[in-house]
Short mmCIF file of C-alpha atoms and ligand atoms in Angstrom, two decimals:
data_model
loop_
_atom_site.label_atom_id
_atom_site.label_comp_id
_atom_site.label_asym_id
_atom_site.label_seq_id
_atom_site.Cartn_x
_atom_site.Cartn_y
_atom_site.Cartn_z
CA UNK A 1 127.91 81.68 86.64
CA UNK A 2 125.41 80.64 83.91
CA UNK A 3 122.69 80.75 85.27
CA UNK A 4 123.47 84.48 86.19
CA UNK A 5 123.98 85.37 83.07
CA UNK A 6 120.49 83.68 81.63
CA UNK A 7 118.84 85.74 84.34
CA UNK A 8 120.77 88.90 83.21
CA UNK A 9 119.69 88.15 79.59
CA UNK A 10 115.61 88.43 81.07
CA UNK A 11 115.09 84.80 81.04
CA UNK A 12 113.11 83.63 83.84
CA UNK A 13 114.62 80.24 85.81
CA UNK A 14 114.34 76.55 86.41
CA UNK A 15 113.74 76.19 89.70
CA UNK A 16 116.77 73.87 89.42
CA UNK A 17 118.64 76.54 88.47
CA UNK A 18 117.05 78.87 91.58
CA UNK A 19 117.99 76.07 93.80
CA UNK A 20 122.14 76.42 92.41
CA UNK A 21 121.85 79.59 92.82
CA UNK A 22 120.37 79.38 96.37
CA UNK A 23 123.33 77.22 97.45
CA UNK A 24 125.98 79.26 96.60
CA UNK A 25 129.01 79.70 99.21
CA UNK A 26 131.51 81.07 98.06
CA UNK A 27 131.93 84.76 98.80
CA UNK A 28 132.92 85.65 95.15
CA UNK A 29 130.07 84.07 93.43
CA UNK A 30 127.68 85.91 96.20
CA UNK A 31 128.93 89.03 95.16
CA UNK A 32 128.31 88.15 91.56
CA UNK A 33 124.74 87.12 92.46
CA UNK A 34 124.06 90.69 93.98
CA UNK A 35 125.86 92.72 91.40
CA UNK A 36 123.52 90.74 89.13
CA UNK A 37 120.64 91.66 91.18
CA UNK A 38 121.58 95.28 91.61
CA UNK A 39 122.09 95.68 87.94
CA UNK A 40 118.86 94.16 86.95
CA UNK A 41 116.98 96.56 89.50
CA UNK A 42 118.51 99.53 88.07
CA UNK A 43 117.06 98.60 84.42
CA UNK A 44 113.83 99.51 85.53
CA UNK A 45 114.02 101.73 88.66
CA UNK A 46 117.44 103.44 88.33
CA UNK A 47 118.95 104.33 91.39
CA UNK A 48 115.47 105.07 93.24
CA UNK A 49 114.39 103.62 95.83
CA UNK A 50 110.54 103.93 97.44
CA UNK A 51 109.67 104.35 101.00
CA UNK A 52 106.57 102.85 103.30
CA UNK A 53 105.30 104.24 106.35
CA UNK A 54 104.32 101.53 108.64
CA UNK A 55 100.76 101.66 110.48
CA UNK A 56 100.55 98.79 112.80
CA UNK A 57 97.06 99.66 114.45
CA UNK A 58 95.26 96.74 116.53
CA UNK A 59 97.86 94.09 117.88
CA UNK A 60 94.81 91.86 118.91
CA UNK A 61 94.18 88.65 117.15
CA UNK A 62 92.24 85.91 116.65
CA UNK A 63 94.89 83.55 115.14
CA UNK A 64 97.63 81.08 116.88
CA UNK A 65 101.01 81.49 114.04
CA UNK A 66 103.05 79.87 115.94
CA UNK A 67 105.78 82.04 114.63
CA UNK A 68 104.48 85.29 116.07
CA UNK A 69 104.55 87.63 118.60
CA UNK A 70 101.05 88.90 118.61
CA UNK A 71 99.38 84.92 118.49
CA UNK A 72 95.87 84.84 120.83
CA UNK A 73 97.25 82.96 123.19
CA UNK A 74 100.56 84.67 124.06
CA UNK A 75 100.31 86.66 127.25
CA UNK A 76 101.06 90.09 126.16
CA UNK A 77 100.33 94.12 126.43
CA UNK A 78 97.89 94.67 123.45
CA UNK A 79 96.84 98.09 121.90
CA UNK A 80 93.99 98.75 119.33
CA UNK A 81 94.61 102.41 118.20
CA UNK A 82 91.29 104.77 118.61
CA UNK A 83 91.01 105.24 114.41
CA UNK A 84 90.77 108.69 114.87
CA UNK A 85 94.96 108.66 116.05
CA UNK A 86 95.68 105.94 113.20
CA UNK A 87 94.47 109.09 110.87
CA UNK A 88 97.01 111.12 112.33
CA UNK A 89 99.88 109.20 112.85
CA UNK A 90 99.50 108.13 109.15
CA UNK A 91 99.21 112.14 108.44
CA UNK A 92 102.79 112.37 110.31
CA UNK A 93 103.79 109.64 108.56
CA UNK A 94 103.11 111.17 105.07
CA UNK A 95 104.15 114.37 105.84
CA UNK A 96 107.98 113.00 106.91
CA UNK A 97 108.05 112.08 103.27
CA UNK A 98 106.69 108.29 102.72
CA UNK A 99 105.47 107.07 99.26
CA UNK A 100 102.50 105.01 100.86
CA UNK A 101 100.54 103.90 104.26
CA UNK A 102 100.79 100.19 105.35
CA UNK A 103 98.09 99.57 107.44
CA UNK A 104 98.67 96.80 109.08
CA UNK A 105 96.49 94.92 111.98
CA UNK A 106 96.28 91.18 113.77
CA UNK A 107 93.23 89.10 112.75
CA UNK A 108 91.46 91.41 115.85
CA UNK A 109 87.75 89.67 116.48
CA UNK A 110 86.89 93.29 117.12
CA UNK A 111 86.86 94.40 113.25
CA UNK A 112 85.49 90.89 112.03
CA UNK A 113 82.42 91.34 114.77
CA UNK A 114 81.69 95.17 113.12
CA UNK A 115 82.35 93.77 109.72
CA UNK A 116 85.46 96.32 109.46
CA UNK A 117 83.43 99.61 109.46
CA UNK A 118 86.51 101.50 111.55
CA UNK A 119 89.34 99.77 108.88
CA UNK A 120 87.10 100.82 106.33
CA UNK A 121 86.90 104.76 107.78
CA UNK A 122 90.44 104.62 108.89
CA UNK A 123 91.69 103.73 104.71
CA UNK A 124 89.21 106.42 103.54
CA UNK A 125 90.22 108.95 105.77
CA UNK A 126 93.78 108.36 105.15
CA UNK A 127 93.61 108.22 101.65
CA UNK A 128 91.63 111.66 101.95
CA UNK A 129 93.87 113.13 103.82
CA UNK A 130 97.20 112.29 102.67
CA UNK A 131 96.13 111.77 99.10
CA UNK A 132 99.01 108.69 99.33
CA UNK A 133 98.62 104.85 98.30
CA UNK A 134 97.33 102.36 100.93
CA UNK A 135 98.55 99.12 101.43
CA UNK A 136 95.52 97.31 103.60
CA UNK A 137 97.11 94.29 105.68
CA UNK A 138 94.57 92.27 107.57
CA UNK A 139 94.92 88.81 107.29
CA UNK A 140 92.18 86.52 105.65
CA UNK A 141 88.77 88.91 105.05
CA UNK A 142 85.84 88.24 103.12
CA UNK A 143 85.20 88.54 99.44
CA UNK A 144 82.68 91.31 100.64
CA UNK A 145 85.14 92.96 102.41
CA UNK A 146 87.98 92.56 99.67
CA UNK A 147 84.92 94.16 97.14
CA UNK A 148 84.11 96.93 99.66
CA UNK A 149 87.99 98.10 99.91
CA UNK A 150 88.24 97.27 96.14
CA UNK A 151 85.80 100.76 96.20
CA UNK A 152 87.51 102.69 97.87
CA UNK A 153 90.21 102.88 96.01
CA UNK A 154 92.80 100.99 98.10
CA UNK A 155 95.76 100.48 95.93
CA UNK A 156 97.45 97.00 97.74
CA UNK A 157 96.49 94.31 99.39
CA UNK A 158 99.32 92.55 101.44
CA UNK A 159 98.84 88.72 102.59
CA UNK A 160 101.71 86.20 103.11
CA UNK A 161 101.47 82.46 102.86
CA UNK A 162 105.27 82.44 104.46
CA UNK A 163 105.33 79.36 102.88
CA UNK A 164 104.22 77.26 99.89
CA UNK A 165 104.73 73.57 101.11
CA UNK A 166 101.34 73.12 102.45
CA UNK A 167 102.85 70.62 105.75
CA UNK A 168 105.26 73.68 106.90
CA UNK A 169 102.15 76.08 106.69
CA UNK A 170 99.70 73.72 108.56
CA UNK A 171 102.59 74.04 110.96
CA UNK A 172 103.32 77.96 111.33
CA UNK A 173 99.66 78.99 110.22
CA UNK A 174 98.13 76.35 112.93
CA UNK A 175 93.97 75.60 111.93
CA UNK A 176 94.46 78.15 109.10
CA UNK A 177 93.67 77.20 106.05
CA UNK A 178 95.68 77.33 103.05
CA UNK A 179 93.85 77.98 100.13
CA UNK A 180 91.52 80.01 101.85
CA UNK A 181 94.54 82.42 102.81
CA UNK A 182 95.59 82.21 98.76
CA UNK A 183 91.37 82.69 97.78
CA UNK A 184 91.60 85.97 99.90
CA UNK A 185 94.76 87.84 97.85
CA UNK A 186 93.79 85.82 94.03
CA UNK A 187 90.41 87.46 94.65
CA UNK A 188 92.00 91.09 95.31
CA UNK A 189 93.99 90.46 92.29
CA UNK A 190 90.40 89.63 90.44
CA UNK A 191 89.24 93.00 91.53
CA UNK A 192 92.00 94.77 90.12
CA UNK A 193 94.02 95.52 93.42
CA UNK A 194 98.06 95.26 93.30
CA UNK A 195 99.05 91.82 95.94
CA UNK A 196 101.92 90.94 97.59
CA UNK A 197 103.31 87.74 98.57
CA UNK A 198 105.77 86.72 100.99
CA UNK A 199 107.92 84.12 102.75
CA UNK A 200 109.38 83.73 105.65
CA UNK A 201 112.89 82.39 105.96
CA UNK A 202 114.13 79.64 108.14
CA UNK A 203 110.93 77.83 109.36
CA UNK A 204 111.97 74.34 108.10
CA UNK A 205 112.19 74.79 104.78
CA UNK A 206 114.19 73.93 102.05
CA UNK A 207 115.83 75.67 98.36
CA UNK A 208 113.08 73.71 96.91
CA UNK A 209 110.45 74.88 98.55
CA UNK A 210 112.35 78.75 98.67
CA UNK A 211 112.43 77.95 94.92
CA UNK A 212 108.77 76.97 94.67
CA UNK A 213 107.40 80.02 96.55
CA UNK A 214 109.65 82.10 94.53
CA UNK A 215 107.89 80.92 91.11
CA UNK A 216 104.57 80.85 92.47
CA UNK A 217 104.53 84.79 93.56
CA UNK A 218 105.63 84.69 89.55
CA UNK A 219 101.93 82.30 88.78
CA UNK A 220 99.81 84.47 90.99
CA UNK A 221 101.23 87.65 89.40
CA UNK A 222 102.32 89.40 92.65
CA UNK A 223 103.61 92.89 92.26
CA UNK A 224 105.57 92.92 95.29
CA UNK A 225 107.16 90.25 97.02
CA UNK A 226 109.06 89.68 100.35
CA UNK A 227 111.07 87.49 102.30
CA UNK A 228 111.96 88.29 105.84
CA UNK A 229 114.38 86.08 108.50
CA UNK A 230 112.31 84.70 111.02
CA UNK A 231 112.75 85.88 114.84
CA UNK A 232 112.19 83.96 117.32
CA UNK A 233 109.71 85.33 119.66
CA UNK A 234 109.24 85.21 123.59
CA UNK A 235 106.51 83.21 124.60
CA UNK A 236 105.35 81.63 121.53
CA UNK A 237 106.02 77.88 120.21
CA UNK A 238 108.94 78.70 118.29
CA UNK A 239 110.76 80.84 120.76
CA UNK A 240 113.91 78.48 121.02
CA UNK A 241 114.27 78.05 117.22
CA UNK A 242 117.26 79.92 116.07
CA UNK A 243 116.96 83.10 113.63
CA UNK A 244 118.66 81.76 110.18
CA UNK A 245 121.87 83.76 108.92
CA UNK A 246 121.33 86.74 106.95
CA UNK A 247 123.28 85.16 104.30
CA UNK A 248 119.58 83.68 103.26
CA UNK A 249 117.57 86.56 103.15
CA UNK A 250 119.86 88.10 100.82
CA UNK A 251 120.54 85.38 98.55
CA UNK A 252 116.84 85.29 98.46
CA UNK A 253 116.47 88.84 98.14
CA UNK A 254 118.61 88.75 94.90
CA UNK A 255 117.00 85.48 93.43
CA UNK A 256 113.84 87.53 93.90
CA UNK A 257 114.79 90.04 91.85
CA UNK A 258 116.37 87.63 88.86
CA UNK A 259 113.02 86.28 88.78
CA UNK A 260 111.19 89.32 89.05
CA UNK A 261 113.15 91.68 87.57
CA UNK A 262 109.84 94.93 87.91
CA UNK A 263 108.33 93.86 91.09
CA UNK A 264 108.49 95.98 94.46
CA UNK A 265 111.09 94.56 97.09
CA UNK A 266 111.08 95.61 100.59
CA UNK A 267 114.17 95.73 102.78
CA UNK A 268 112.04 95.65 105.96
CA UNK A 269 113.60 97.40 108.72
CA UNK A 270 111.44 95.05 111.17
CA UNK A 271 114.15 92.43 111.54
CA UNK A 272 117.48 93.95 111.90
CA UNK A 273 116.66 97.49 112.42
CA UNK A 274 118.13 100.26 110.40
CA UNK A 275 121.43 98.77 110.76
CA UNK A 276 119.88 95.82 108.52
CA UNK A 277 119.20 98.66 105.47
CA UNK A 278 122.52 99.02 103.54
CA UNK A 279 122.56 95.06 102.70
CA UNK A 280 119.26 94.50 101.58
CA UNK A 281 119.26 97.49 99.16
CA UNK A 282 122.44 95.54 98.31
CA UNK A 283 121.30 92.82 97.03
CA UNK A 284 118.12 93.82 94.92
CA UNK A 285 115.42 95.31 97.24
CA UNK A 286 113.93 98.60 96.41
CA UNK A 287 111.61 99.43 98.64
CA UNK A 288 112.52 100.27 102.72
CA UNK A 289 109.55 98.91 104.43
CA UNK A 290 108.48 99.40 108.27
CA UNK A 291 109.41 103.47 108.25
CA UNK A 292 107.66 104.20 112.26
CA UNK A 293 106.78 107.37 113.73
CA UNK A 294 108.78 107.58 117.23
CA UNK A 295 107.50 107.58 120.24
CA UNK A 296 103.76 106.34 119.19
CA UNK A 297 103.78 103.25 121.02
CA UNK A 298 103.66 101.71 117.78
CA UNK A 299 105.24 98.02 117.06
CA UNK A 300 106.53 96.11 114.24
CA UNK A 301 105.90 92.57 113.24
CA UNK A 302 109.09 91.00 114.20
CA UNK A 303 110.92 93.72 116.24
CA UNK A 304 108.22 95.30 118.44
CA UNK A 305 110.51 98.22 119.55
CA UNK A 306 113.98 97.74 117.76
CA UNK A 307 115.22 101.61 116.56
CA UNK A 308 111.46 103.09 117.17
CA UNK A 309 111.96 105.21 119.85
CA UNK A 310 115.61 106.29 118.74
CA UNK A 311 113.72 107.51 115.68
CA UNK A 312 116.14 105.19 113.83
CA UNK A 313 112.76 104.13 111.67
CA UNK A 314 112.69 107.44 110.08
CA UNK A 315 112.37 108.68 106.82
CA UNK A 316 115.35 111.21 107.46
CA UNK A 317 117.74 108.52 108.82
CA UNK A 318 116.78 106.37 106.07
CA UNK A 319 117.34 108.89 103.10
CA UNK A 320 120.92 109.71 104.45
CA UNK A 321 121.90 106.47 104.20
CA UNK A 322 120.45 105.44 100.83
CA UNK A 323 122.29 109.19 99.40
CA UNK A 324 125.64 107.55 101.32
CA UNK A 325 125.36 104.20 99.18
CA UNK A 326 124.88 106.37 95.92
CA UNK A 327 120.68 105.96 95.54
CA UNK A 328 118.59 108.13 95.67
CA UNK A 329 115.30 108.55 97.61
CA UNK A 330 112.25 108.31 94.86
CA UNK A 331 109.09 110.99 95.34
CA UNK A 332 105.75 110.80 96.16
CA UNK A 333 105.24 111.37 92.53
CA UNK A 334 107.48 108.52 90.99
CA UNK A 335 105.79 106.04 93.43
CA UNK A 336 102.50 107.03 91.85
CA UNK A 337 103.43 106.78 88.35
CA UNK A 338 105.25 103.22 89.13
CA UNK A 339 102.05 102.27 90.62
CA UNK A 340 100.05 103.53 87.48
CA UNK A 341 102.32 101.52 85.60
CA UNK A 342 101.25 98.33 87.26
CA UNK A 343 97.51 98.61 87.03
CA UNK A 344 97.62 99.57 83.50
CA UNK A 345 99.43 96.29 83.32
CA UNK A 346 96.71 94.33 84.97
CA UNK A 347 94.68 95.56 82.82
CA UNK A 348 93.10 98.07 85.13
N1 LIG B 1 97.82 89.62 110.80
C1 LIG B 1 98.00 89.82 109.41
C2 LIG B 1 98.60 88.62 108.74
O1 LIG B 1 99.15 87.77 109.45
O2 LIG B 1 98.54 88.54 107.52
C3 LIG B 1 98.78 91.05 109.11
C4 LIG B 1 100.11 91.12 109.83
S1 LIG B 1 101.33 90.52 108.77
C5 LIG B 1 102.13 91.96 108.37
C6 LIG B 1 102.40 89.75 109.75
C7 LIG B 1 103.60 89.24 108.95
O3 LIG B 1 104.76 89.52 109.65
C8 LIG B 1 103.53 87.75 108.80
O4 LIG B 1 102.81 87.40 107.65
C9 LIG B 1 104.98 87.37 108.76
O5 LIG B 1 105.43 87.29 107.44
C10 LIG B 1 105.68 88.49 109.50
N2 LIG B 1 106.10 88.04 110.82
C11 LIG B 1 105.32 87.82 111.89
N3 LIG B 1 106.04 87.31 112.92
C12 LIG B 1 107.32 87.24 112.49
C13 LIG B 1 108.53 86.80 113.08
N4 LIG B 1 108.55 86.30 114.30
N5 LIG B 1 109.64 86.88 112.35
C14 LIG B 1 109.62 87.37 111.09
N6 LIG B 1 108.50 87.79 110.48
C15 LIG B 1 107.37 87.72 111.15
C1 LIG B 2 107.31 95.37 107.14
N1 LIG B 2 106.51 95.19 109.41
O1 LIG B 2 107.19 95.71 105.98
C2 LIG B 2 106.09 95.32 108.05
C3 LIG B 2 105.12 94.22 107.70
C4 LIG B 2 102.96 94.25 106.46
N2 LIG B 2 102.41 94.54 105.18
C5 LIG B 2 104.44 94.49 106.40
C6 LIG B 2 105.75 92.85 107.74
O2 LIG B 2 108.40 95.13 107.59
FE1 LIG B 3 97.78 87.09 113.93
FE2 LIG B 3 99.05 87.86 111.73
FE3 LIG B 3 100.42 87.26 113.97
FE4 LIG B 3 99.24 85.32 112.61
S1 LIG B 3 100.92 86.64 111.86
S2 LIG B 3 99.13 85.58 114.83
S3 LIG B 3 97.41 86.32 111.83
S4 LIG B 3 99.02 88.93 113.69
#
């Protein structure tokens, strides 16, 4: 298709010609759009592909997504790790061979009322210890906050917007505001920290709006970016809406990479398990997100047990597979030179 091609060539696209490509069908011209993905990602990265531990510590919060599991007012088992565990199972985590710490926590009123003093020990400590990356994931924080992390030296800063047609947020992200949300990442950005972006797929949106959000991670000069298939979750609003074919997430996956042929791609492992690895890397991703220590008691975002326990989330199980489809798992070392790559970029 043409506007393959132009994408193979390094030019960016229309959003028109996003929108074709987001429409596409027929099995044949699928493949072509992941071929096309896969061959673009292997310009830059080769055959690697990078690994994150997931750290998701405090499953209280203060907000109401309506998509969510962990939402205030759903009626659930909570946990808030004691920071001096976090430390540890992010030591495990590193030592089984990840290329960087996620920690991850719900908008917990805890943090917010001690101004984040245990995140803020928790990311030094970690980064002391394991001498890895952090990626710090904790909704909307202060400029304060975003300067005090900025400091120590954490290397990402991961906030979603799921969406970037401002009525379908109002509706997911209920009494959240919108360009606060975008304030908190363009202001990590300011101070020189690497952001992600994300969407979520199959909330009531359309290509255009897919199409949108996929330029706009381009505008705000995200260095990784995400989509993930939403799943509908017991007890909250959207518990009856139906989780969209994967056919989506993968088309988006590849577009995603046309578009942004350097940036980080996770194949998050939090919506379809490990089993859900293999077509993701498929079509463009290069990073396996949501790698989880067994038996922890840990969750996910989206799957709060799916393939934990089994040790299915592992670094071991996920290597074997990756060496089965002919990639290769990257090193500590090639993560941190990527990395390096990207801040000298920004200018850092
Ligand atoms: N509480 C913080 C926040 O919301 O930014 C940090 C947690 S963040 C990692 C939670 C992300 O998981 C959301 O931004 C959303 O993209 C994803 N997520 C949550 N619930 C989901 C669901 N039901 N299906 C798919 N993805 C979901
Ligand atoms: C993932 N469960 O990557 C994680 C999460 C938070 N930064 C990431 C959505 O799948
Ligand atoms: Fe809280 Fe994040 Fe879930 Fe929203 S997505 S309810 S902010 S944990």
């Amino acid at each position: 298709m043409k506007e393959i091609e132009k994408a193979i060539r390094g030019e960016v696209l229309t959003k028109e010609e996003i929108v074709t490509l987001l429409s596409i069908t027929d099995k044949n011209e699928m493949e072509e759009l992941f071929a096309a993905a896969r061959q673009v990602r292997e310009k830059t990265f080769g055959k690697k592909i990078f690994m994150y531990g997931f750290v998701y510590f405090s499953t209280w919060c203060r907000n109401n997504c309506n998509f969510c599991y962990y939402r205030k007012s759903n009626n659930i088992e909570r946990y808030r790790k004691d920071p001096k565990e976090v430390v540890e199972l992010a030591v495990r985590l590193a030592e089984s061979g990840v290329h960087l710490l996620d920690l991850t926590m719900g908008e917990d009123p805890t943090y917010h009322k001690e101004n984040f003093a245990s995140v803020l020990k928790i990311a030094e400590d970690i980064k002391k210890e394991t001498g890895l990356p952090v990626m710090l994931s904790p909704g909307v924080i202060s400029d304060e906050l975003i300067d005090s992390f900025a400091e120590l030296g954490v290397e990402w800063f991961a906030l979603y917007q799921e969406t970037h047609n401002r009525e379908i947020f109002k509706n997911l992200r209920i009494n959240q505001d919108y360009d606060e949300r975008m304030h908190a990442k363009l202001y990590a950005k300011e101070k020189g920290i690497l952001i992600e972006e994300g969407l979520l797929a199959g909330i009531g949106e359309n290509y255009e709006d897919i199409a949108e959000s996929i330029l706009e991670m381009k505008k705000i000069g995200a260095s990784q970016v995400r989509v993930m298939s939403f799943i509908p979750q017991k007890g909250s609003p959207m518990e009856s809406v139906h989780t969209p074919g994967r056919e989506l997430e993968l088309k988006i996956i590849a577009l995603l990479r046309l578009v942004h042929p350097k940036a980080l791609i996770p194949a998050s492992l939090d919506v379809d398990g490990i089993e859900g690895l293999q077509c993701r890397i498929d079509s463009g991703s290069n990073v396996v997100t949501s790698i989880i220590p067994p038996l922890t008691g840990l969750a996910g975002v989206a799957q709060n047990s799916m393939d934990v326990d089994e040790g299915g989330r592992t670094v071991q199980e996920v290597s074997a597979i990756l060496r089965e489809m002919g990639m290769e798992p990257a090193t500590a070392l090639d993560y941190r030179t990527y990395i390096d790559q990207l801040f000298a970029e920004n200018g850092k």
